[in-house]
GROMACS .gro file of C-alpha atoms in nm:
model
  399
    1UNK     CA    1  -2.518   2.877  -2.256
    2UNK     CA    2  -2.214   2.857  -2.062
    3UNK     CA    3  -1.825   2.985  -2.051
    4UNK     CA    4  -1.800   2.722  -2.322
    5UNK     CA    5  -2.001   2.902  -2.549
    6UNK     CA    6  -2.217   2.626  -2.622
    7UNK     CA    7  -2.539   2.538  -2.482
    8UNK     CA    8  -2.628   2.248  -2.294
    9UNK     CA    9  -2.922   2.081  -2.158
   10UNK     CA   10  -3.050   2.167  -1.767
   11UNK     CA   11  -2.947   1.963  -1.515
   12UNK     CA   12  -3.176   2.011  -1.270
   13UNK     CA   13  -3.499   1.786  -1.264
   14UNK     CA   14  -3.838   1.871  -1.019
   15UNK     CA   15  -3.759   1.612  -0.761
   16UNK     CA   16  -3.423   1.728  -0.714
   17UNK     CA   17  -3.556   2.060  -0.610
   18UNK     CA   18  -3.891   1.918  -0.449
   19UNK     CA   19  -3.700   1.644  -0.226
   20UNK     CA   20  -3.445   1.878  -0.104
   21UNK     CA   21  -3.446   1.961   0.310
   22UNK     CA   22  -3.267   2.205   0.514
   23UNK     CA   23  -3.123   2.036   0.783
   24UNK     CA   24  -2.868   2.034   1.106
   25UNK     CA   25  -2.510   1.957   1.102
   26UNK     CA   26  -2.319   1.898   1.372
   27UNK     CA   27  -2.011   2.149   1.346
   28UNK     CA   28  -1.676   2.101   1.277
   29UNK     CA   29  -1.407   2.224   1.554
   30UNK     CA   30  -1.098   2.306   1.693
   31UNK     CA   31  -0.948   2.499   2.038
   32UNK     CA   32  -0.783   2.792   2.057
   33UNK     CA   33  -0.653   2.982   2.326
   34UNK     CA   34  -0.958   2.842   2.583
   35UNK     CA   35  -1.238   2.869   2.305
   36UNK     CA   36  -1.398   2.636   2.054
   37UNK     CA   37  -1.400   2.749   1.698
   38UNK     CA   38  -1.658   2.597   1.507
   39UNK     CA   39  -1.677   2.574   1.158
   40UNK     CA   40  -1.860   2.400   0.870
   41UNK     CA   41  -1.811   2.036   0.773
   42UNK     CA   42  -1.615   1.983   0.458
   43UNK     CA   43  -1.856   2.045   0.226
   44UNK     CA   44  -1.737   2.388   0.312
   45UNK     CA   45  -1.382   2.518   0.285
   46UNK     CA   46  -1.438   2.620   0.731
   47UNK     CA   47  -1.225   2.321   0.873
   48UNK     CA   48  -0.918   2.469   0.687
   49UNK     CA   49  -0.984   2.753   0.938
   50UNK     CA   50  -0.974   2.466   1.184
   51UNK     CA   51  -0.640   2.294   1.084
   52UNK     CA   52  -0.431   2.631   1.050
   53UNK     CA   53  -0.526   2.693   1.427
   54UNK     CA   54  -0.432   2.301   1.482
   55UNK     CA   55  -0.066   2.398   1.325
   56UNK     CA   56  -0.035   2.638   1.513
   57UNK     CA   57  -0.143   2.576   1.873
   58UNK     CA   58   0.185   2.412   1.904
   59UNK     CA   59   0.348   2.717   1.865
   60UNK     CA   60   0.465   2.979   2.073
   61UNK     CA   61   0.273   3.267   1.973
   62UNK     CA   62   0.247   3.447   2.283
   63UNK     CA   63   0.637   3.462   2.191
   64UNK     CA   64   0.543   3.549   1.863
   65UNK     CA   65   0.420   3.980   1.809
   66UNK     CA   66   0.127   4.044   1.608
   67UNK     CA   67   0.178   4.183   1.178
   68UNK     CA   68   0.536   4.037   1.218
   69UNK     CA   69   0.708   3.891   0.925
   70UNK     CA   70   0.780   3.565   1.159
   71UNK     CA   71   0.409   3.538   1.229
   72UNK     CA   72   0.316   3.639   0.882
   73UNK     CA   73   0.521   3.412   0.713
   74UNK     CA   74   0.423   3.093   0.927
   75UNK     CA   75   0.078   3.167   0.913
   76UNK     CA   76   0.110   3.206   0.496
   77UNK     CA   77   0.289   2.910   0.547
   78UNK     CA   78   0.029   2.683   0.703
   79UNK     CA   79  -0.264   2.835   0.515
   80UNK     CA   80  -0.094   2.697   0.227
   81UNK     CA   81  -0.091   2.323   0.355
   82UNK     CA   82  -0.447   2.328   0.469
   83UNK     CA   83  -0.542   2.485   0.156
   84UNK     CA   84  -0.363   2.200  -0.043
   85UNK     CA   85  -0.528   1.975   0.207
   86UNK     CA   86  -0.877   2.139   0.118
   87UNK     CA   87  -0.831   2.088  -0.254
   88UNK     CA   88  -0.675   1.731  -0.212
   89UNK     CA   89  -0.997   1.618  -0.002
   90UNK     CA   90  -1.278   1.799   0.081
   91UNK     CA   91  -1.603   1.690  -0.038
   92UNK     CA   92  -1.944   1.658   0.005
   93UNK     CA   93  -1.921   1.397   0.277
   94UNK     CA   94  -2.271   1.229   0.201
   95UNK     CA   95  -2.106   1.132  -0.136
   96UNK     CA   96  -1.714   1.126  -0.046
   97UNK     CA   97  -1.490   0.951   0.208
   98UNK     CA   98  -1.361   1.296   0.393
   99UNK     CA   99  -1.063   1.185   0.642
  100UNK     CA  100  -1.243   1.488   0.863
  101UNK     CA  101  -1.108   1.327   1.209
  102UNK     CA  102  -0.778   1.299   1.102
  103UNK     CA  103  -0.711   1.580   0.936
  104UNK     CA  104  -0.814   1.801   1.261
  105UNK     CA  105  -0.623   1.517   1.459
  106UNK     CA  106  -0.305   1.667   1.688
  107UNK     CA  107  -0.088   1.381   1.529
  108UNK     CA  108  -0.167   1.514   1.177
  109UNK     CA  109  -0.110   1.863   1.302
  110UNK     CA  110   0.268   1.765   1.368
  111UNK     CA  111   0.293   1.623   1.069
  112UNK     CA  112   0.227   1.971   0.870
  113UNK     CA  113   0.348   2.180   1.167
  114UNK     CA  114   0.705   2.005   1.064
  115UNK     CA  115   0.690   2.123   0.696
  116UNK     CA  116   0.721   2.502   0.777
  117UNK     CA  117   1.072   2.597   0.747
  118UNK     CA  118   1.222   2.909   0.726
  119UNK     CA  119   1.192   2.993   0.389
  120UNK     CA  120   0.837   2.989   0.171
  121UNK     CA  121   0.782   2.634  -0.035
  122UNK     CA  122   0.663   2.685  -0.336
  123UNK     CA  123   0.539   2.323  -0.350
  124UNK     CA  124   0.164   2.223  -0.348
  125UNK     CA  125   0.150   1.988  -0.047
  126UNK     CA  126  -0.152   1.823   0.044
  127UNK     CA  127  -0.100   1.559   0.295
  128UNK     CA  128  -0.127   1.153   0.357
  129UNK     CA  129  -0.420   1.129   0.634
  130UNK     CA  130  -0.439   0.767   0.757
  131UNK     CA  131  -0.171   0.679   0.459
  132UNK     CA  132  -0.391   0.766   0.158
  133UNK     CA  133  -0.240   0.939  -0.156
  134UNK     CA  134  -0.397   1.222  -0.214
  135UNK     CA  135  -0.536   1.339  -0.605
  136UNK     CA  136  -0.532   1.657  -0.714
  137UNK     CA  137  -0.683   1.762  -1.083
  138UNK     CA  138  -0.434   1.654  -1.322
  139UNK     CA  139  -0.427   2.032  -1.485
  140UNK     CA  140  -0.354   2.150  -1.194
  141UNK     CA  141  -0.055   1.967  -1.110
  142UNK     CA  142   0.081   2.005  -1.474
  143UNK     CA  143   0.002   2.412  -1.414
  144UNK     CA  144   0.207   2.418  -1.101
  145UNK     CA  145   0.505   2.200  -1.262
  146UNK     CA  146   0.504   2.445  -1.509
  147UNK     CA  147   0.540   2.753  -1.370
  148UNK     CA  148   0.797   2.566  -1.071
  149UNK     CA  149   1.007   2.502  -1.329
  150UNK     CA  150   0.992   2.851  -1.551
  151UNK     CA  151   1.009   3.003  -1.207
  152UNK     CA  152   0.745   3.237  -1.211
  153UNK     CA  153   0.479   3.320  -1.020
  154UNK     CA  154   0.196   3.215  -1.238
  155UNK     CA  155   0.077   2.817  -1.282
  156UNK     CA  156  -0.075   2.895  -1.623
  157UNK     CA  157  -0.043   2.631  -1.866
  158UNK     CA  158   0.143   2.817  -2.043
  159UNK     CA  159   0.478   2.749  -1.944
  160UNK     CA  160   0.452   2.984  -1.625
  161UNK     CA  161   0.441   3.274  -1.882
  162UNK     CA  162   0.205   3.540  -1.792
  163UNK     CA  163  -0.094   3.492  -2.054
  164UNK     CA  164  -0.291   3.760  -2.210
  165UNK     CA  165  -0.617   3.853  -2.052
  166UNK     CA  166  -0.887   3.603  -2.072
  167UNK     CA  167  -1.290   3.698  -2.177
  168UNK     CA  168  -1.448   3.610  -1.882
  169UNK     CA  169  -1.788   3.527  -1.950
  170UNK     CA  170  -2.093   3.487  -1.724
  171UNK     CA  171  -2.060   3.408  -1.363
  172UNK     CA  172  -1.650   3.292  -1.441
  173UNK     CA  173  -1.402   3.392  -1.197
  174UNK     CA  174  -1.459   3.504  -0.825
  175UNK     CA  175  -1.720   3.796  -0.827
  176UNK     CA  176  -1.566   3.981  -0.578
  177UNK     CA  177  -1.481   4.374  -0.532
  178UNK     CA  178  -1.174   4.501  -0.623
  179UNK     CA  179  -0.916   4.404  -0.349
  180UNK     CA  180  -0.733   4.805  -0.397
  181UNK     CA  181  -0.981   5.007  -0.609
  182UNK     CA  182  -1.086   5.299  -0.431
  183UNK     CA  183  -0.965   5.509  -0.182
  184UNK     CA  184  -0.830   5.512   0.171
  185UNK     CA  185  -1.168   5.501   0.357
  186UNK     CA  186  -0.996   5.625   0.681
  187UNK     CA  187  -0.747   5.878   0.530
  188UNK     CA  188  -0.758   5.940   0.135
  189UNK     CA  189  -1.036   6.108  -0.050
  190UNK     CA  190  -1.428   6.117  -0.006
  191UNK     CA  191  -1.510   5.768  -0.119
  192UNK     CA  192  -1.829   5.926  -0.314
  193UNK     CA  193  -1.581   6.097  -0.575
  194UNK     CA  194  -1.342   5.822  -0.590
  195UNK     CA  195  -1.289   5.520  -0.786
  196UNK     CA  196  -1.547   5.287  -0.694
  197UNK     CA  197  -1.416   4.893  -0.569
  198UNK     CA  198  -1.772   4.769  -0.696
  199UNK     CA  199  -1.617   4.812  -1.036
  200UNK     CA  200  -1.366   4.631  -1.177
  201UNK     CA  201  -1.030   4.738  -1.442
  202UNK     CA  202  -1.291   4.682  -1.736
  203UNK     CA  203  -1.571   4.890  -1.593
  204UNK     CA  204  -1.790   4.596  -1.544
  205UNK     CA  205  -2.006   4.623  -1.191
  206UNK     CA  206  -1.896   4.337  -0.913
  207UNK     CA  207  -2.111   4.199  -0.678
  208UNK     CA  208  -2.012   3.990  -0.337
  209UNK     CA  209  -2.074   3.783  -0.117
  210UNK     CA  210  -2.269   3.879   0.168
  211UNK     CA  211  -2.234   3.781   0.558
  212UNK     CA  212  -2.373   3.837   0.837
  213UNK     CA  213  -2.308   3.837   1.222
  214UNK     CA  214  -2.646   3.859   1.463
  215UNK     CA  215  -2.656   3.851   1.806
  216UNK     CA  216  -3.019   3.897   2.066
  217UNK     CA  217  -3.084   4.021   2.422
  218UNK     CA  218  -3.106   3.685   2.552
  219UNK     CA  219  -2.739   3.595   2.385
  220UNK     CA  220  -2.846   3.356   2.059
  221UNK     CA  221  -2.548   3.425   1.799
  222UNK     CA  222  -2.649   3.390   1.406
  223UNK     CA  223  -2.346   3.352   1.189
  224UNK     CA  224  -2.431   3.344   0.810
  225UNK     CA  225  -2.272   3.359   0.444
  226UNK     CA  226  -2.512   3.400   0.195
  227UNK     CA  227  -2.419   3.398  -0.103
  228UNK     CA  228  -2.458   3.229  -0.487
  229UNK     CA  229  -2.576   3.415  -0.726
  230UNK     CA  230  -2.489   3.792  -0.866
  231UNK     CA  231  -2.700   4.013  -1.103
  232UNK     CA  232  -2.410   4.128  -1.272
  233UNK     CA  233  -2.261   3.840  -1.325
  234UNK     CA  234  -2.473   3.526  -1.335
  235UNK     CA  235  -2.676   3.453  -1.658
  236UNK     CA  236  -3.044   3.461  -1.601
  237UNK     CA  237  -3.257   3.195  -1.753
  238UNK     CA  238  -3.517   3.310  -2.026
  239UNK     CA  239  -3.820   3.298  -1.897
  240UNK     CA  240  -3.794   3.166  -1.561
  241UNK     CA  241  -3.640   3.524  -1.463
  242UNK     CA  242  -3.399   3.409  -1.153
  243UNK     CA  243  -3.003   3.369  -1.207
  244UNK     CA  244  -2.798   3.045  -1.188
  245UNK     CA  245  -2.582   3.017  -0.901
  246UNK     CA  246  -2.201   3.051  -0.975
  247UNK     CA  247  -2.106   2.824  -0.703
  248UNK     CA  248  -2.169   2.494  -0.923
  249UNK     CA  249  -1.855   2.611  -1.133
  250UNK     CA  250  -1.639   2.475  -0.799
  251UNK     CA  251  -1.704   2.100  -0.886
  252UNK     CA  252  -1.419   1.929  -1.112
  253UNK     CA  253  -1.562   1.769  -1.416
  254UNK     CA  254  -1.257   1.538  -1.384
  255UNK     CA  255  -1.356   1.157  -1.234
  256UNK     CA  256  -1.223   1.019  -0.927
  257UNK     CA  257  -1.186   1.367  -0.738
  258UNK     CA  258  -1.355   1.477  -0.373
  259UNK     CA  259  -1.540   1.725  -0.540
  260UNK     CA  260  -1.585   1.607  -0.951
  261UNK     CA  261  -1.936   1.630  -1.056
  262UNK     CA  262  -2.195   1.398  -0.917
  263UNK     CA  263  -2.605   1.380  -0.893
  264UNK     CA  264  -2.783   1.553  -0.612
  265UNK     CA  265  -2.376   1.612  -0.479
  266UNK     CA  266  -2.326   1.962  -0.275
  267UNK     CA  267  -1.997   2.177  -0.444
  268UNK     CA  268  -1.723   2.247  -0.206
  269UNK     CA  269  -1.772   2.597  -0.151
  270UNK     CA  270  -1.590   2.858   0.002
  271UNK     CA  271  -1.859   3.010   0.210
  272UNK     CA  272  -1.723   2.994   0.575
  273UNK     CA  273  -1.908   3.160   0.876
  274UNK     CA  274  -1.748   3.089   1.279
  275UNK     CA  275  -1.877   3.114   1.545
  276UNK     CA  276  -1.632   3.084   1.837
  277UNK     CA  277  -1.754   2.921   2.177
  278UNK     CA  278  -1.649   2.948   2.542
  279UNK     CA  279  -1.712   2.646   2.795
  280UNK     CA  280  -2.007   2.540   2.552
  281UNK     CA  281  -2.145   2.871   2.494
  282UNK     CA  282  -2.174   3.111   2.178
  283UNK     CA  283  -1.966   3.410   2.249
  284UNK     CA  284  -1.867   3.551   1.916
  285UNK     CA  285  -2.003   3.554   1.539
  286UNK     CA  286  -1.760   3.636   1.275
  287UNK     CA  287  -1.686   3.627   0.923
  288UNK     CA  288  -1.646   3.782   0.579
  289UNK     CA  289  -1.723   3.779   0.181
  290UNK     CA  290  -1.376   3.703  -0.002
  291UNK     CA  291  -1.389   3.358  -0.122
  292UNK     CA  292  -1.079   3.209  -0.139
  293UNK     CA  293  -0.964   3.470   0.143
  294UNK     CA  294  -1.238   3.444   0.345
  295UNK     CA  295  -1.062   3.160   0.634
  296UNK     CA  296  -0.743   3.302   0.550
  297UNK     CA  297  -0.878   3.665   0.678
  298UNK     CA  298  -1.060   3.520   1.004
  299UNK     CA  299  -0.712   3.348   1.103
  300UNK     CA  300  -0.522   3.724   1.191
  301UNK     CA  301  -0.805   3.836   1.336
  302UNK     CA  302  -0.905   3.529   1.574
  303UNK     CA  303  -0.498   3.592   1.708
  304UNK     CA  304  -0.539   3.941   1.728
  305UNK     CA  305  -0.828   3.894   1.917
  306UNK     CA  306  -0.796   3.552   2.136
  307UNK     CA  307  -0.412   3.524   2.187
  308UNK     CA  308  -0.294   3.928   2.147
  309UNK     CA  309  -0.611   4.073   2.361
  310UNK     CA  310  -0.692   4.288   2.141
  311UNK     CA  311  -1.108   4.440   2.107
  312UNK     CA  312  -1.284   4.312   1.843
  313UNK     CA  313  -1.260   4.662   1.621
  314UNK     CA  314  -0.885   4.642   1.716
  315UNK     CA  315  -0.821   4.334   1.614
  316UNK     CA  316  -1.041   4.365   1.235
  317UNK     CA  317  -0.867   4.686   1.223
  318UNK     CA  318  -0.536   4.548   1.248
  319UNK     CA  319  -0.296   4.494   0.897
  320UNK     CA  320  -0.387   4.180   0.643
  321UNK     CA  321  -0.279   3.989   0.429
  322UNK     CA  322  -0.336   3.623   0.217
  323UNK     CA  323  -0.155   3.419   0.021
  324UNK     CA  324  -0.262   3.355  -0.348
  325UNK     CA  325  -0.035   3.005  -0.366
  326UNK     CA  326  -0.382   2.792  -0.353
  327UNK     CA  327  -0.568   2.702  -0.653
  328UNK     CA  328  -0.867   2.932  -0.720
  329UNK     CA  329  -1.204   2.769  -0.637
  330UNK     CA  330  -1.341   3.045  -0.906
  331UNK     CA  331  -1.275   2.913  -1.298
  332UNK     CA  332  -1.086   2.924  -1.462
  333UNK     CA  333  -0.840   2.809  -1.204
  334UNK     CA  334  -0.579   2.980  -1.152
  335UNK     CA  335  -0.281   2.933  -0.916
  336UNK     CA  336  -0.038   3.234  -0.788
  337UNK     CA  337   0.330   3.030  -0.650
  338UNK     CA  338   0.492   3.174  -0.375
  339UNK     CA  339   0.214   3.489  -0.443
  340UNK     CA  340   0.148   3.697  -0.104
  341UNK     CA  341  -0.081   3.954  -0.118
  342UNK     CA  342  -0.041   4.200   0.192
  343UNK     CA  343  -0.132   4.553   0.300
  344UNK     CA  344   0.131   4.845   0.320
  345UNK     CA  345   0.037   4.895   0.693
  346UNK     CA  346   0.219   4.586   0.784
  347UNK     CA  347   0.584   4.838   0.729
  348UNK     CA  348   0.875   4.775   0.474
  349UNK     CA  349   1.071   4.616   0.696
  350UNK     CA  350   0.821   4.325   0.759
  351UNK     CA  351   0.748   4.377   0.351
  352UNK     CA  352   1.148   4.308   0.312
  353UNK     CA  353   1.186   4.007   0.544
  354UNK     CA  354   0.859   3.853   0.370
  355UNK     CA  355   1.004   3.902   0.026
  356UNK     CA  356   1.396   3.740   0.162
  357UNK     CA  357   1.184   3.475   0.277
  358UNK     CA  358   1.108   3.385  -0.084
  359UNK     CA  359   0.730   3.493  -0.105
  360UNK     CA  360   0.628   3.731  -0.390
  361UNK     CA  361   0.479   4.032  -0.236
  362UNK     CA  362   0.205   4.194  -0.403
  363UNK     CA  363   0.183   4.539  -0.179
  364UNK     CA  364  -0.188   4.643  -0.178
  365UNK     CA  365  -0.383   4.995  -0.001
  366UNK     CA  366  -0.372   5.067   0.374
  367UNK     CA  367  -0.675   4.924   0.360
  368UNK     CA  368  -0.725   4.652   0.107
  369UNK     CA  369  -0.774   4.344   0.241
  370UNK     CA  370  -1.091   4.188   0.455
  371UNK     CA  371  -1.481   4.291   0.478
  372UNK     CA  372  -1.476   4.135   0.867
  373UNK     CA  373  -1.745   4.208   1.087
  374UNK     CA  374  -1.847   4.028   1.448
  375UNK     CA  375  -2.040   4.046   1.699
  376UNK     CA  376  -2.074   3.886   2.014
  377UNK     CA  377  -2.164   3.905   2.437
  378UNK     CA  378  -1.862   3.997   2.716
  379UNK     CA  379  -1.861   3.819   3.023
  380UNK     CA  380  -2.115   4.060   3.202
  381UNK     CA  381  -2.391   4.017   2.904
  382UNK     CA  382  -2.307   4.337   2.786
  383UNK     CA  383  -2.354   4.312   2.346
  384UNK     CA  384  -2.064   4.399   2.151
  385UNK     CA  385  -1.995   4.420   1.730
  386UNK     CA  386  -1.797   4.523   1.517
  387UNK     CA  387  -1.740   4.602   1.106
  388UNK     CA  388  -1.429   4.665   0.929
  389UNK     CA  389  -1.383   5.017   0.765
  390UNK     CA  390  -1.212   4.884   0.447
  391UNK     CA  391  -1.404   4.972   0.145
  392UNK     CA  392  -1.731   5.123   0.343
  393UNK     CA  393  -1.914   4.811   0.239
  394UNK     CA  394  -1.973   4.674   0.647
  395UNK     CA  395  -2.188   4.832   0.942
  396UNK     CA  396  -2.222   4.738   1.307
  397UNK     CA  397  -2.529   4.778   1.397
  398UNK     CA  398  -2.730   4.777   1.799
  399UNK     CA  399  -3.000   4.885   1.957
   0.00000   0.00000   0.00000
């Protein structure tokens, strides 16, 4: 039984599960600021990471001060390219043509870099790598027409007019906590007697993603998201007794697409671990549950930390903020135009110039938005890590 509500046969056969191998990848990557960032290949959402930092290395950021609507609004701004870029062509590359090179090329870069104006689009732009036209679902386009042209905020298919709740049922939409349930964990109430961000506006538990940073004595760096399947939310087979992943419910079953539907074919996920390397060598883990958020959360934090100096605890501490104006990689699919979600830390006056700037500015809590943590060596070998504070969910742990 699935969101349908009509059961279908399994799709999984013995030699699917008894051929399958773990294996090694070589990385995807990018420079910043004297390091390497490397990031999954495209069977992953990671090289998005990748060709924000592309866009903008040839900017001045140094010029450029940290949680200001100018740097806010061009990051938002190129997030939303490579994001249309991710949906227009990422794929399992053992079954899809991925223009990989290209789209982490410096020419390419220019290309988008030359899009971002001074006012938010509210266009869905993937790009032309190496001339090709890129395809996006069809319901998806007619979604964002839609709403474009009602002028809302919400690609529905429904005109752009907000539409009633949906029933979600099992292991539909992004399991994720609460982005501002709960309170300030630094200065509201005791989190034991407040609302709980496990639990969502209907009551019903949420689970998440987890990740993990490791790093050893002799300086091997682990990072990890592991993630797929939620007791809450995934249906459990009858009598087998384990839960179906929910990451299956990324493929399109529309033809013709990067990531439709295929046989022994690996969904495009969202799961997106870095590590970050200097002159060869593993220096820093990070990452974060969030889906759709989760590259757009490592970006601020990567600049905070590589190109504004700040400490790792500093620069996770630091405001956040994501755009929405992407389409959800969590069914059923839904797109947010111009939407810019963004914590109250970053000041009204940032909040104002955002919202001039054309985005719509969802204000969340203090401390809303990100579940970072890192880890890493300094120079001297001396282990360092660090876990954000928002929601008490992530420790830092050494010994």
């Amino acid at each position: 039984m699935d969101s349908s509500g009509t059961p279908h046969a399994g799709l999984l056969r013995f030699d699917d599960l008894a051929t399958w191998r773990v294996r090694e990848e070589r990385p995807a990557t990018a420079e910043l600021a004297g390091r390497t960032i490397a990031k999954t290949g495209p069977w992953g959402q990671g090289p998005a990471l990748l060709q924000q930092l592309a866009v903008l290395d040839g900017m001045d950021l140094a010029d450029t001060s940290p949680a200001s609507a100018e740097l806010v609004h061009t990051v938002v701004e190129g997030a939303k390219l490579a994001l249309a870029d991710r949906d227009a062509w990422y794929g399992d590359p053992d079954h899809v043509d991925v223009p990989l090179d290209t789209l982490l090329s410096p020419g390419y870069a220019d290309e988008r870099r030359a899009l971002i104006g001074a006012d938010a689009s509210d266009g869905l732009r993937p790009g032309r790598p190496d001339g090709r036209e890129p395809r996006l679902p069809r319901r998806v386009l007619a979604e964002v027409d839609a709403a474009r042209t009602a002028g809302t905020g919400t690609g529905t298919g429904t005109g752009g007019a907000t539409p009633a709740p949906r029933a979600r049922a099992a292991g539909v939409g992004e399991p994720t906590f609460a982005p501002d349930a709960g309170p300030d964990p630094l200065t509201g109430p005791d989190p034991r007697t407040g609302p709980d961000p496990r639990t969502g506006p209907d009551g019903v538990a949420r689970g998440d993603t987890c990740h993990l940073d490791v790093v050893d004595r002799w300086g091997n760096v682990v990072s990890v998201t592991p993630s797929g399947g939620w007791l809450q939310s995934s249906p459990a087979i009858p009598g087998l007794g384990f839960q179906l992943p929910t990451r299956a419910q990324m493929f399109w079953v529309e033809p013709g697409l990067p990531n439709s539907l295929g046989p022994r074919k690996r969904p495009r996920t969202t799961l997106s671990p870095t590590l970050v390397l200097r002159d060869g060598v593993a220096e820093l883990a990070c990452g974060t549950p969030g889906g759709d958020q989760q590259d757009q959360w490592q970006l601020p934090f990567l600049l905070n930390h590589l190109v504004y100096g700040m400490g790792i605890q500093e620069a996770i501490d630091a405001p956040s903020w994501h755009t929405t104006h992407l389409v959800s990689s969590f069914a059923p699919r839904e797109i947010e135009i111009l939407g810019l979600h963004a914590e109250d830390r970053l000041g009204a006056d940032v909040l104002a110039d955002l919202r001039r700037r054309g985005h719509r500015v969802t204000v969340t809590g203090p401390w809303s938005l990100g579940r970072l943590s890192a880890v890493g060596t300094r120079p001297d070998g001396m282990l360092r890590g660090a876990a954000t504070p928002r929601g008490m969910q992530a420790y830092a742990v050494g010994r």
